[in-house]
Amino acid sequence: MAEVSAAPPVPEIRTVGVDGMLISFGSRLSEPANRAALAFRAALARESWDGVEEVSTSLVSAYVRFDLRHLDHAALRARLEGLLAQRDWYAAALPGQRRLWRIPAVFGTELAPQLPQAAAAAGMSEAEAVASLSAARVRVQTIGFAPGQPYLGELPEAWDIPRQTQLTTRIPEGALAVAIRQLVLFSVAAPTGWMHAGQTAVRLFRPDAEEPFRLRPGDEVQFTPVTPEELQGLRRDPLGGAKAEALI
Amino acid sequence: MTSTLTVLRAGPGVSVQDGGRPGWLEYGVSRGGAADRLALAEGAALLSQDADLAAVEMAGMGGEFQAGSDLRIALTGAPMRASIDGAAVAWNASHMLPAGARLAIGAARSGVYGYLHVGGGIQTQELLGARSAHLAAGIGSPLAEGDELHTGPDSGRTTGLGLAADDRFEGGTVRVVASLQTALFPQAELERFEGTAFRRGARGNRMGVPVKSDGGGFRPDGARTVVSEVIVPGDIQVTGDGTPYVLLSECQTTGGYPRIGTVVPCDLPLLAQAAAGAELHFRFIPLEEAVELERVEAERREGLRSQCYPLIRDPHTMTNLLSYQLISGAIAGEEDVL
């Protein structure tokens, strides 16, 4: 039987299309790989090499898009390898200027009809599920798929539940959905395979606002249970009652 | 001089588009912008202006437009029937749209996305640094009857130029480079992918298009789960039932379906312009070859302006005038050459 190695994965550089490179810190989601991706992206932004057009992160990787007229593949790869070798990225600290958000959410009721199903999948009663989800302090691991939309994790192990094979045709903006030890807080109405367990009134993306995006990767979030009536009252507020405090 | 362009009527897929808004991937917003970027470059060349200026993109069906004052226009992309006050005008060409005249643009004769460019560009509000509508992200909205668009200052004078259309409206072969998950597909599946005649599926839009074939779906080796990674336009995702789905400018920013390859950017207009049912083939090329193709394409786009030719030729500039047969088949001399 093969021995299970405890050594951290080695970062890997691959091309993305013709003018991009991906620096992966793992082939599956883990806290160290997520931290490494966030820290490496921040380092790339600080370096601001000539010819680099854009940097971003996914769950466990950083992405660089570059101008082929100013940088070639070999030169960029060499620079990335040099930067990777500078430190242990898996041990990196979280990004600075992080905030803790407390966001009011209704769990269950007709506003979030899949709470019973999600609780059953996690082997909990509905009350236990609400207690568990609202006690968890989850982190914005990445923002993606839709504008300003966070993937939040990591939930306790009981929440390692699969996505549904059948898609829910439409989940509303502000929906809180759960699967695979993560929560997604929807910034737009969308079809999804995640289970709709909570509903908030926060608007995460406002294209014409001075700060169009509420959340940043690295921010932490905790969901505070409220009643449907209380949530209705919060709908006039574009923040939906969400409050942020700086994390030191 | 600035003007206005009033929308008298618009098809369902008419919106303002420019080169898109790069730089927001980190916040979940894909670049977006014109589905056919070559058409933007062609319109800019015909009007001798910056390719970053916004134009009106028309998916499959145009509309009717009226200018508040004389306005230079250019028509590019998928060829559509166009007329000004009832007189047919050439496609892939620039024209003067006189104040109050009605510009009518019909259905695409081939291809999907047609473009109406105006001198000075369309000047809708900039959001996150661009004017493009990004409908999937909730930025902007499609144009509708009654919309009045302001146009920017236009220092140009010339109209009546034509540009040979780069043929990209009937499907064909698109070149592909290996992607993040190409290696997850067995070599035999990759060869079958290259050997398959696909048809562009019916359910395509600015986010992407499915490509269908009579053979079975394409499968990566084993039941590998793929962690969500960045997505770029041109990526060919293979969805759960094995159907390849090519992502276009308004795609999502991350995705967890395995990608069998990525269409090279200079071939993406051909893919975006393939109408439902058009035949498509994919061919893998080495990355180095794709890099060189992009370099050549960038140079070609920069040189488009010098490729424009006058639609009606001025006898004073025709050095070989005497070699022309000028008597029979007389024309009024006002029509554009169709």
mmCIF file of C-alpha atoms in Angstrom, chain B residues 193 198 209-213 216-218 236-239 241-246 260 282:
data_model
loop_
_atom_site.group_PDB
_atom_site.id
_atom_site.type_symbol
_atom_site.label_atom_id
_atom_site.label_comp_id
_atom_site.label_asym_id
_atom_site.label_seq_id
_atom_site.Cartn_x
_atom_site.Cartn_y
_atom_site.Cartn_z
ATOM 1 C CA PHE B 193 -11.915 15.685 -31.021
ATOM 2 C CA PHE B 198 -18.954 19.820 -35.150
ATOM 3 C CA VAL B 209 -21.598 28.421 -27.589
ATOM 4 C CA PRO B 210 -22.033 24.641 -27.459
ATOM 5 C CA VAL B 211 -20.650 22.596 -30.358
ATOM 6 C CA LYS B 212 -22.509 19.421 -31.271
ATOM 7 C CA SER B 213 -21.552 16.322 -33.173
ATOM 8 C CA GLY B 216 -20.410 10.474 -28.460
ATOM 9 C CA GLY B 217 -19.393 13.034 -25.848
ATOM 10 C CA PHE B 218 -15.772 13.596 -24.867
ATOM 11 C CA ILE B 236 -13.415 24.791 -24.435
ATOM 12 C CA GLN B 237 -15.165 23.326 -21.401
ATOM 13 C CA VAL B 238 -16.458 19.792 -21.585
ATOM 14 C CA THR B 239 -19.695 19.711 -19.612
ATOM 15 C CA ASP B 241 -22.701 15.088 -20.863
ATOM 16 C CA GLY B 242 -19.439 15.388 -22.830
ATOM 17 C CA THR B 243 -20.521 18.305 -25.054
ATOM 18 C CA PRO B 244 -17.767 20.864 -25.686
ATOM 19 C CA TYR B 245 -18.807 24.425 -24.888
ATOM 20 C CA VAL B 246 -16.606 27.275 -26.142
ATOM 21 C CA ILE B 260 -9.952 20.176 -23.490
ATOM 22 C CA PHE B 282 -10.690 22.117 -34.121
#
